[in-house]
CSV table of C-alpha atoms in Angstrom, one decimal:
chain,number,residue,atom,x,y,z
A,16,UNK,CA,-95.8,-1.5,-23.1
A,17,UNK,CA,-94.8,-3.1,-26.8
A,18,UNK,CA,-98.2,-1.5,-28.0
A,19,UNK,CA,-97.1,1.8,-26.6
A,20,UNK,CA,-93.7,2.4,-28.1
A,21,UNK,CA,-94.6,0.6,-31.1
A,22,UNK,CA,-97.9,3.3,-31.5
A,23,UNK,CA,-95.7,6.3,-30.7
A,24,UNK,CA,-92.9,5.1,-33.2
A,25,UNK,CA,-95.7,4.9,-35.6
A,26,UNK,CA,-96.9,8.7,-34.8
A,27,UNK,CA,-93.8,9.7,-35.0
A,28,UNK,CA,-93.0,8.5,-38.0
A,29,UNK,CA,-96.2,9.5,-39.5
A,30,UNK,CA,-96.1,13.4,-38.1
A,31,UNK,CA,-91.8,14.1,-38.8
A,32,UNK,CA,-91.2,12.6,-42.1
A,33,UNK,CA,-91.6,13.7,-45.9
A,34,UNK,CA,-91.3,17.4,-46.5
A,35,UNK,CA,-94.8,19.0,-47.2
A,36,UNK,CA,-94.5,21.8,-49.2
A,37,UNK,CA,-91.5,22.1,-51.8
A,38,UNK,CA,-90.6,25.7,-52.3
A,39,UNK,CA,-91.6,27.0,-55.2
A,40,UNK,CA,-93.4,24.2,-56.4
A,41,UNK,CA,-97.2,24.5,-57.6
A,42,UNK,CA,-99.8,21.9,-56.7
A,43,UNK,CA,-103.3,21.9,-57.6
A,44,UNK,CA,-105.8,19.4,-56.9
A,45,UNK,CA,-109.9,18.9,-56.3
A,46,UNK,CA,-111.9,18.0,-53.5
A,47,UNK,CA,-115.2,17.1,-51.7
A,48,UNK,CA,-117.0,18.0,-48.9
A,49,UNK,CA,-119.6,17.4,-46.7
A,50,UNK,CA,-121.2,20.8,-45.3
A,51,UNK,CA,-123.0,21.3,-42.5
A,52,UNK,CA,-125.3,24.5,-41.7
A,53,UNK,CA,-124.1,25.7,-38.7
A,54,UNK,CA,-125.0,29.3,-38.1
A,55,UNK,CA,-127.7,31.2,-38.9
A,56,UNK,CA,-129.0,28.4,-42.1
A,57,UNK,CA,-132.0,26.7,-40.2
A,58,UNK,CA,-133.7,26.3,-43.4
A,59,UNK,CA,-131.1,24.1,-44.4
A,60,UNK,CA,-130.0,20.5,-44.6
A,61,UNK,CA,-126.4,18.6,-44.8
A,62,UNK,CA,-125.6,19.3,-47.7
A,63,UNK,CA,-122.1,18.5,-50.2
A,64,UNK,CA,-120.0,20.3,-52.3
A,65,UNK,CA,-116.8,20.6,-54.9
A,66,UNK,CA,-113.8,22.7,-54.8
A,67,UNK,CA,-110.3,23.2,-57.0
A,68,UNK,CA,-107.3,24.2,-55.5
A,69,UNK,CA,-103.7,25.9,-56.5
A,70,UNK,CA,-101.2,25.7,-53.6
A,71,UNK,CA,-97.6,27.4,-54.3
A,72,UNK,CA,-95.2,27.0,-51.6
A,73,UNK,CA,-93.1,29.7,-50.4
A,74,UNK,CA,-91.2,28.5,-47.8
A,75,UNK,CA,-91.2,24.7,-46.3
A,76,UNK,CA,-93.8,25.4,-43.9
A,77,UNK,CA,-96.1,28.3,-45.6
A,78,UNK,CA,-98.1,28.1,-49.0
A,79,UNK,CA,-100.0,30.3,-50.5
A,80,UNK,CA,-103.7,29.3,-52.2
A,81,UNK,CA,-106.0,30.1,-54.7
A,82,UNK,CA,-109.6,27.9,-54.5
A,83,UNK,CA,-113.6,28.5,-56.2
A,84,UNK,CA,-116.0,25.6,-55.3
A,85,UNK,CA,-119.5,25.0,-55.2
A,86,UNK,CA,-121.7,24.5,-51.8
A,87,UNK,CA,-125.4,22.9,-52.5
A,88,UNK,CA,-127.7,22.8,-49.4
A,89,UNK,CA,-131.0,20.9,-49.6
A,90,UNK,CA,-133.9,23.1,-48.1
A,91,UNK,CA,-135.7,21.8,-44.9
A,92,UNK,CA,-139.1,21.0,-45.9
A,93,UNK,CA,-141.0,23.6,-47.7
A,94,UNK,CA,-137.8,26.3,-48.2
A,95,UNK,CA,-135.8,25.8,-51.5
A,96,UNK,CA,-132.3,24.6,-51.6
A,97,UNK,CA,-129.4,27.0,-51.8
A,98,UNK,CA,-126.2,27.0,-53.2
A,99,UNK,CA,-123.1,28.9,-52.1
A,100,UNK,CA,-120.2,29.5,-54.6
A,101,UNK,CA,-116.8,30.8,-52.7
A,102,UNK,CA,-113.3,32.2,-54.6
A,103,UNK,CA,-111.1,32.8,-52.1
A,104,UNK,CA,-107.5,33.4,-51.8
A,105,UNK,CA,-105.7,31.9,-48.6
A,106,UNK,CA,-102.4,30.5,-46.9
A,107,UNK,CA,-101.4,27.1,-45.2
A,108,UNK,CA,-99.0,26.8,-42.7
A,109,UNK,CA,-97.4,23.5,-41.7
A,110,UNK,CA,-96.5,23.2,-38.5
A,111,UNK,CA,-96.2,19.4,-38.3
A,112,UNK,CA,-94.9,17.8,-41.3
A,113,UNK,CA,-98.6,15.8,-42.1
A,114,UNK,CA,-100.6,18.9,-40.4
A,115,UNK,CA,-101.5,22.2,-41.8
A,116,UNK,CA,-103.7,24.9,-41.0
A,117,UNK,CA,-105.1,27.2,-43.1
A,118,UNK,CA,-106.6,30.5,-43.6
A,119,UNK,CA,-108.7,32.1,-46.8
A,120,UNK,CA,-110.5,35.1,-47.8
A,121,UNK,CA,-112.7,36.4,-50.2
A,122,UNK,CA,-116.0,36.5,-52.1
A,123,UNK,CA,-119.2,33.7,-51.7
A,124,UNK,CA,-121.7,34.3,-54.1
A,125,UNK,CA,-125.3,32.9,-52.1
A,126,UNK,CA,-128.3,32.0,-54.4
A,127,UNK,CA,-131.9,30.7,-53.3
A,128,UNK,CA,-134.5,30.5,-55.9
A,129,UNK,CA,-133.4,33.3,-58.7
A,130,UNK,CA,-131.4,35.8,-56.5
A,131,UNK,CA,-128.3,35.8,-55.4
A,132,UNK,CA,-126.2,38.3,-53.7
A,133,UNK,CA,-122.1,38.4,-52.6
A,134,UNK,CA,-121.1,37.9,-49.4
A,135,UNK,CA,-117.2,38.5,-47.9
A,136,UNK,CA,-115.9,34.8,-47.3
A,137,UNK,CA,-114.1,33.9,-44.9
A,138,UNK,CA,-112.5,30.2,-44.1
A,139,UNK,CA,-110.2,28.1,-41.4
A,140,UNK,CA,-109.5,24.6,-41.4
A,141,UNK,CA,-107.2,22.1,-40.3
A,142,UNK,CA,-106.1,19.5,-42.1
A,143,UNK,CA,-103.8,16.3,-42.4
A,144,UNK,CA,-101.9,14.4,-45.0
A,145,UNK,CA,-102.9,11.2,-45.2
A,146,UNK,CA,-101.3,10.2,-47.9
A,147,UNK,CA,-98.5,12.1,-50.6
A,148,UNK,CA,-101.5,13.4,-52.3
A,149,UNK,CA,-104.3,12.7,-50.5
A,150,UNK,CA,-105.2,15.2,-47.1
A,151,UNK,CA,-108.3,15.4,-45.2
A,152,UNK,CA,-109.6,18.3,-43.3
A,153,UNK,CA,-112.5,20.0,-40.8
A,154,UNK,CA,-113.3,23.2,-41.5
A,155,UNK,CA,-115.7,26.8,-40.9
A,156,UNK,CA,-116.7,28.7,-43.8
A,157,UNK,CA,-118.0,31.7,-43.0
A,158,UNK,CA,-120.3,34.3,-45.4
A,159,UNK,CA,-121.3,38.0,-44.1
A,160,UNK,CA,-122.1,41.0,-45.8
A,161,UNK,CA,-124.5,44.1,-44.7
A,162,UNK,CA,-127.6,41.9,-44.9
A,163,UNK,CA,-126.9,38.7,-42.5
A,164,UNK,CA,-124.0,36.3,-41.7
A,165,UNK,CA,-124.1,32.4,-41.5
A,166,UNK,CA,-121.6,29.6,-41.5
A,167,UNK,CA,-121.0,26.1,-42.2
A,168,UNK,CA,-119.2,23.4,-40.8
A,169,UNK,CA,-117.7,20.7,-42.8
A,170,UNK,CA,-115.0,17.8,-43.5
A,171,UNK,CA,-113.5,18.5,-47.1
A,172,UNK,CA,-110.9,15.1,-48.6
A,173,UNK,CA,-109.0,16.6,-51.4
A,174,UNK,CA,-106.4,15.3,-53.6
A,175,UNK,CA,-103.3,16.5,-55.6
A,176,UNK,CA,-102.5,15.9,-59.7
């Protein structure tokens, strides 16, 4: 029963305290991932990328962001690798004081071999502060324009200068 109380006290603590997003204060930070074809990328493998991020809060609970990354996925076999850069524009919202969910939009620019072509981004994720500066999150990252659509799946750690 000890462990009990004790782990709630903990959870608690760890969800309700420290305030997450000081209004009108800009953060910006870096981050990696791990991506994971998950729609419509069967000639790709698991694959890693980079991103930057600019988070300004406007209220306690809401921020608005600004991110641009880079995506590489290994090709399967005999198909070439392909790389996926996304600029998007997006919001997080804090229910919790350690969880946030977020929402982006905008452009991926898709390469394999020599061409590329843009693609309408589109992103949601959830994510958790694990530390003051440090937050982990799982996310979909989604690409579609006139041609095709496809998706990824991944867990992104990010920290804040």
């Amino acid at each position: 029963m000890k462990k009990i109380a004790l782990s709630s006290l903990l959870l608690f603590v760890t969800l309700f305290t420290m305030s997450q997003v000081p209004k009108g204060n800009f953060k910006s930070g870096a981050g990696l991932s791990l991506a994971i074809p998950a729609s419509n990328l069967d000639i790709s493998s698991v694959g890693g990328g980079i991103d930057i991020l600019v988070q300004y809060g406007l209220t306690e609970k809401i921020a608005i962001t600004a991110d641009a990354g880079f995506t590489g996925l290994p090709g399967k076999g005999k198909y070439p690798s392909t790389a996926i850069v996304p600029i998007r524009l997006g919001a997080r919202f804090f229910p919790l004081t350690k969880v946030y969910l977020a929402a982006k939009a905008g452009i991926g620019i898709y390469t394999i071999l020599k061409a590329s072509a843009n693609y309408t981004a589109f992103s949601a994720s959830m994510g958790y502060l694990v530390l003051p500066k440090l937050d982990a999150a799982a996310y979909y990252d989604g690409y579609t324009n006139s041609n095709s659509t496809f998706g990824i799946a991944g867990l992104r750690i990010g920290y804040q200068f």
